[in-house]
Amino acid sequence: MPSGSKLWVLMYRNAKGIQRKLSFGAYPVVTLEKARARRDEAKALLKDGIDPFDHAKAKKAHKQESEAHTFAKVAAELLAKKRREGKASNTIGKREWLYGLAGDSFGKRPIADITPPEVLKVLQAVEVTGRLETARRMRSSIGEVFRFAVATGRATNDPTFALRGALAKPQVKHRAAILEPARFGELLRAIDAFQGQPETVSALKLMALIFQRPGELRQAQWREFDLEKGVWSIPAARMKMRREHRVALPRQAVAILRELHAITGRGELVFPGIVSTNKPISQNTLNIALRRMGFGKDEMTAHGFRAGGVPGRGVARL
């Protein structure tokens, strides 16, 4: 019944014999029906040996703690973890951008309360602009935040798991590449005869021999090579899978690198740019060289050296 201050209250003694008063809210905001339901819940707790007052206090504290663990807070913690692990700054920057896109919609929401439809709505807002690959990566990045929250006890599930198949699949964009053996032979001869910068020519020759991603090769540093053993150790920070990668160099590649070392060996970069020796040549530089040799953008690209299908092409990996 309401007390003098018009509150619904329950007077009881807990298991230790201590008398306590539990309030269920003000009358008439809280109806008699609701007050009785809360009273029955409290009596059920007492029957199980649980103090309703302590239970209500713990429940309130848990709610406050849950509300403090927002998506933005957990995402920031995950980014800090990635920085401690030495992830590449480019990787961190992309994650910050993707988390920011999600954070505009539910960044301040308790992460445990965010539902699959909420996440899907954010992803679809990106999808309708035509950025299908961005939406796909965003789903993956958001899911990583939720899994981190689950691992640290601040969420019980990853809502992005339920969204598999909910987004349109981006079309695979194949890079132009020469796969016909005779035409590929023409390309190799054109590179060998090309009168460009030594760094550019050497990079193209090596692309045809060891097939690494253009970015991995262009940013190579001399300290990564053991020319005596014929091994190139690419650090994890530059690899797509973030694991160190060792490439066995054929004797032709070693010979190219030895010649280039006489030109650029005094610096850190194997393929320094013309404007600044502290920055490597760009992928555009390699593509422009291909155009000057007569190979159009629809026929061959720097990334196209990684394409398979040409007989006799292969690379040993350690």
PDB file of C-alpha atoms in Angstrom, residues 129-247:
ATOM      1  CA  THR A 129      25.312   4.417 -52.523  1.00  0.00           C
ATOM      2  CA  GLY A 130      26.902   1.666 -54.593  1.00  0.00           C
ATOM      3  CA  ARG A 131      29.817   1.043 -52.218  1.00  0.00           C
ATOM      4  CA  LEU A 132      29.196  -2.699 -51.926  1.00  0.00           C
ATOM      5  CA  GLU A 133      32.753  -3.607 -50.960  1.00  0.00           C
ATOM      6  CA  THR A 134      32.782  -0.907 -48.266  1.00  0.00           C
ATOM      7  CA  ALA A 135      29.537  -2.291 -46.824  1.00  0.00           C
ATOM      8  CA  ARG A 136      31.025  -5.789 -46.789  1.00  0.00           C
ATOM      9  CA  ARG A 137      34.193  -4.659 -45.011  1.00  0.00           C
ATOM     10  CA  MET A 138      32.148  -2.563 -42.623  1.00  0.00           C
ATOM     11  CA  ARG A 139      30.123  -5.610 -41.598  1.00  0.00           C
ATOM     12  CA  SER A 140      33.341  -7.518 -40.950  1.00  0.00           C
ATOM     13  CA  SER A 141      34.856  -4.668 -38.903  1.00  0.00           C
ATOM     14  CA  ILE A 142      31.690  -4.136 -36.849  1.00  0.00           C
ATOM     15  CA  GLY A 143      31.574  -7.867 -36.172  1.00  0.00           C
ATOM     16  CA  GLU A 144      35.143  -7.744 -34.885  1.00  0.00           C
ATOM     17  CA  VAL A 145      34.105  -5.120 -32.308  1.00  0.00           C
ATOM     18  CA  PHE A 146      31.185  -7.261 -31.143  1.00  0.00           C
ATOM     19  CA  ARG A 147      33.346 -10.377 -30.848  1.00  0.00           C
ATOM     20  CA  PHE A 148      35.817  -8.395 -28.759  1.00  0.00           C
ATOM     21  CA  ALA A 149      32.906  -7.297 -26.555  1.00  0.00           C
ATOM     22  CA  VAL A 150      31.796 -10.921 -26.174  1.00  0.00           C
ATOM     23  CA  ALA A 151      35.334 -12.011 -25.275  1.00  0.00           C
ATOM     24  CA  THR A 152      35.572  -9.293 -22.616  1.00  0.00           C
ATOM     25  CA  GLY A 153      32.151 -10.040 -21.111  1.00  0.00           C
ATOM     26  CA  ARG A 154      30.292  -6.962 -22.352  1.00  0.00           C
ATOM     27  CA  ALA A 155      28.053  -8.613 -24.940  1.00  0.00           C
ATOM     28  CA  THR A 156      26.593 -12.059 -25.449  1.00  0.00           C
ATOM     29  CA  ASN A 157      26.544 -12.311 -29.235  1.00  0.00           C
ATOM     30  CA  ASP A 158      27.697 -10.859 -32.536  1.00  0.00           C
ATOM     31  CA  PRO A 159      24.646  -9.512 -34.425  1.00  0.00           C
ATOM     32  CA  THR A 160      26.574  -9.382 -37.707  1.00  0.00           C
ATOM     33  CA  PHE A 161      26.569 -13.193 -37.792  1.00  0.00           C
ATOM     34  CA  ALA A 162      22.835 -13.109 -38.526  1.00  0.00           C
ATOM     35  CA  LEU A 163      23.442 -10.745 -41.465  1.00  0.00           C
ATOM     36  CA  ARG A 164      25.303 -13.224 -43.651  1.00  0.00           C
ATOM     37  CA  GLY A 165      23.721 -13.084 -47.064  1.00  0.00           C
ATOM     38  CA  ALA A 166      21.757  -9.918 -46.262  1.00  0.00           C
ATOM     39  CA  LEU A 167      24.010  -7.651 -48.337  1.00  0.00           C
ATOM     40  CA  ALA A 168      24.519  -7.592 -52.092  1.00  0.00           C
ATOM     41  CA  LYS A 169      27.770  -9.237 -53.127  1.00  0.00           C
ATOM     42  CA  PRO A 170      30.259  -6.909 -54.828  1.00  0.00           C
ATOM     43  CA  GLN A 171      31.301  -7.948 -58.304  1.00  0.00           C
ATOM     44  CA  VAL A 172      34.864  -9.191 -58.511  1.00  0.00           C
ATOM     45  CA  LYS A 173      36.951  -6.747 -60.515  1.00  0.00           C
ATOM     46  CA  HIS A 174      39.710  -8.572 -62.349  1.00  0.00           C
ATOM     47  CA  ARG A 175      42.908  -6.676 -63.088  1.00  0.00           C
ATOM     48  CA  ALA A 176      43.952  -6.587 -66.725  1.00  0.00           C
ATOM     49  CA  ALA A 177      46.674  -9.169 -67.374  1.00  0.00           C
ATOM     50  CA  ILE A 178      48.372 -10.814 -70.325  1.00  0.00           C
ATOM     51  CA  LEU A 179      47.880 -14.585 -70.157  1.00  0.00           C
ATOM     52  CA  GLU A 180      48.730 -15.589 -73.729  1.00  0.00           C
ATOM     53  CA  PRO A 181      52.349 -16.925 -73.717  1.00  0.00           C
ATOM     54  CA  ALA A 182      53.479 -15.274 -76.968  1.00  0.00           C
ATOM     55  CA  ARG A 183      52.133 -11.866 -75.963  1.00  0.00           C
ATOM     56  CA  PHE A 184      53.661 -12.237 -72.505  1.00  0.00           C
ATOM     57  CA  GLY A 185      57.005 -12.879 -74.183  1.00  0.00           C
ATOM     58  CA  GLU A 186      56.580  -9.614 -76.074  1.00  0.00           C
ATOM     59  CA  LEU A 187      55.961  -7.868 -72.745  1.00  0.00           C
ATOM     60  CA  LEU A 188      59.172  -9.264 -71.241  1.00  0.00           C
ATOM     61  CA  ARG A 189      61.201  -8.165 -74.254  1.00  0.00           C
ATOM     62  CA  ALA A 190      59.615  -4.703 -74.113  1.00  0.00           C
ATOM     63  CA  ILE A 191      60.536  -4.350 -70.438  1.00  0.00           C
ATOM     64  CA  ASP A 192      64.101  -5.466 -71.135  1.00  0.00           C
ATOM     65  CA  ALA A 193      64.432  -2.828 -73.860  1.00  0.00           C
ATOM     66  CA  PHE A 194      62.590  -0.048 -72.005  1.00  0.00           C
ATOM     67  CA  GLN A 195      64.656   3.116 -71.510  1.00  0.00           C
ATOM     68  CA  GLY A 196      63.061   4.223 -68.253  1.00  0.00           C
ATOM     69  CA  GLN A 197      64.389   4.885 -64.769  1.00  0.00           C
ATOM     70  CA  PRO A 198      66.426   1.919 -63.431  1.00  0.00           C
ATOM     71  CA  GLU A 199      64.111   1.643 -60.430  1.00  0.00           C
ATOM     72  CA  THR A 200      61.033   1.345 -62.657  1.00  0.00           C
ATOM     73  CA  VAL A 201      62.600  -1.158 -65.055  1.00  0.00           C
ATOM     74  CA  SER A 202      63.939  -3.296 -62.213  1.00  0.00           C
ATOM     75  CA  ALA A 203      60.576  -3.297 -60.444  1.00  0.00           C
ATOM     76  CA  LEU A 204      58.788  -4.477 -63.601  1.00  0.00           C
ATOM     77  CA  LYS A 205      61.361  -7.209 -64.189  1.00  0.00           C
ATOM     78  CA  LEU A 206      60.987  -8.428 -60.620  1.00  0.00           C
ATOM     79  CA  MET A 207      57.184  -8.333 -60.847  1.00  0.00           C
ATOM     80  CA  ALA A 208      57.476 -10.770 -63.759  1.00  0.00           C
ATOM     81  CA  LEU A 209      59.696 -13.081 -61.708  1.00  0.00           C
ATOM     82  CA  ILE A 210      58.319 -13.195 -58.178  1.00  0.00           C
ATOM     83  CA  PHE A 211      54.672 -11.991 -58.545  1.00  0.00           C
ATOM     84  CA  GLN A 212      54.337 -10.089 -55.267  1.00  0.00           C
ATOM     85  CA  ARG A 213      51.697  -7.394 -54.869  1.00  0.00           C
ATOM     86  CA  PRO A 214      52.921  -4.083 -56.329  1.00  0.00           C
ATOM     87  CA  GLY A 215      52.656  -2.368 -52.943  1.00  0.00           C
ATOM     88  CA  GLU A 216      54.760  -5.030 -51.236  1.00  0.00           C
ATOM     89  CA  LEU A 217      57.473  -4.727 -53.859  1.00  0.00           C
ATOM     90  CA  ARG A 218      57.489  -0.944 -54.270  1.00  0.00           C
ATOM     91  CA  GLN A 219      57.950  -0.375 -50.520  1.00  0.00           C
ATOM     92  CA  ALA A 220      60.727  -2.960 -50.186  1.00  0.00           C
ATOM     93  CA  GLN A 221      63.783  -1.980 -48.120  1.00  0.00           C
ATOM     94  CA  TRP A 222      67.298  -3.278 -48.641  1.00  0.00           C
ATOM     95  CA  ARG A 223      67.512  -4.653 -45.097  1.00  0.00           C
ATOM     96  CA  GLU A 224      64.778  -7.172 -45.985  1.00  0.00           C
ATOM     97  CA  PHE A 225      66.992  -8.933 -48.571  1.00  0.00           C
ATOM     98  CA  ASP A 226      69.630 -11.591 -48.071  1.00  0.00           C
ATOM     99  CA  LEU A 227      71.109 -11.743 -51.547  1.00  0.00           C
ATOM    100  CA  GLU A 228      73.686 -14.350 -50.536  1.00  0.00           C
ATOM    101  CA  LYS A 229      70.929 -16.783 -49.556  1.00  0.00           C
ATOM    102  CA  GLY A 230      68.519 -15.478 -52.162  1.00  0.00           C
ATOM    103  CA  VAL A 231      65.710 -14.708 -49.709  1.00  0.00           C
ATOM    104  CA  TRP A 232      63.412 -11.706 -49.321  1.00  0.00           C
ATOM    105  CA  SER A 233      61.691 -11.444 -45.916  1.00  0.00           C
ATOM    106  CA  ILE A 234      58.643  -9.199 -46.166  1.00  0.00           C
ATOM    107  CA  PRO A 235      57.564  -7.864 -42.736  1.00  0.00           C
ATOM    108  CA  ALA A 236      54.052  -8.637 -41.516  1.00  0.00           C
ATOM    109  CA  ALA A 237      53.052  -4.946 -41.539  1.00  0.00           C
ATOM    110  CA  ARG A 238      53.159  -4.899 -45.369  1.00  0.00           C
ATOM    111  CA  MET A 239      51.466  -8.238 -45.955  1.00  0.00           C
ATOM    112  CA  LYS A 240      47.721  -8.463 -46.543  1.00  0.00           C
ATOM    113  CA  MET A 241      47.406 -11.345 -44.057  1.00  0.00           C
ATOM    114  CA  ARG A 242      49.655  -9.548 -41.534  1.00  0.00           C
ATOM    115  CA  ARG A 243      52.151 -12.409 -41.309  1.00  0.00           C
ATOM    116  CA  GLU A 244      55.831 -12.275 -42.225  1.00  0.00           C
ATOM    117  CA  HIS A 245      56.359 -13.728 -45.679  1.00  0.00           C
ATOM    118  CA  ARG A 246      59.597 -15.130 -47.077  1.00  0.00           C
ATOM    119  CA  VAL A 247      60.140 -15.344 -50.818  1.00  0.00           C
TER     120      VAL A 247
END
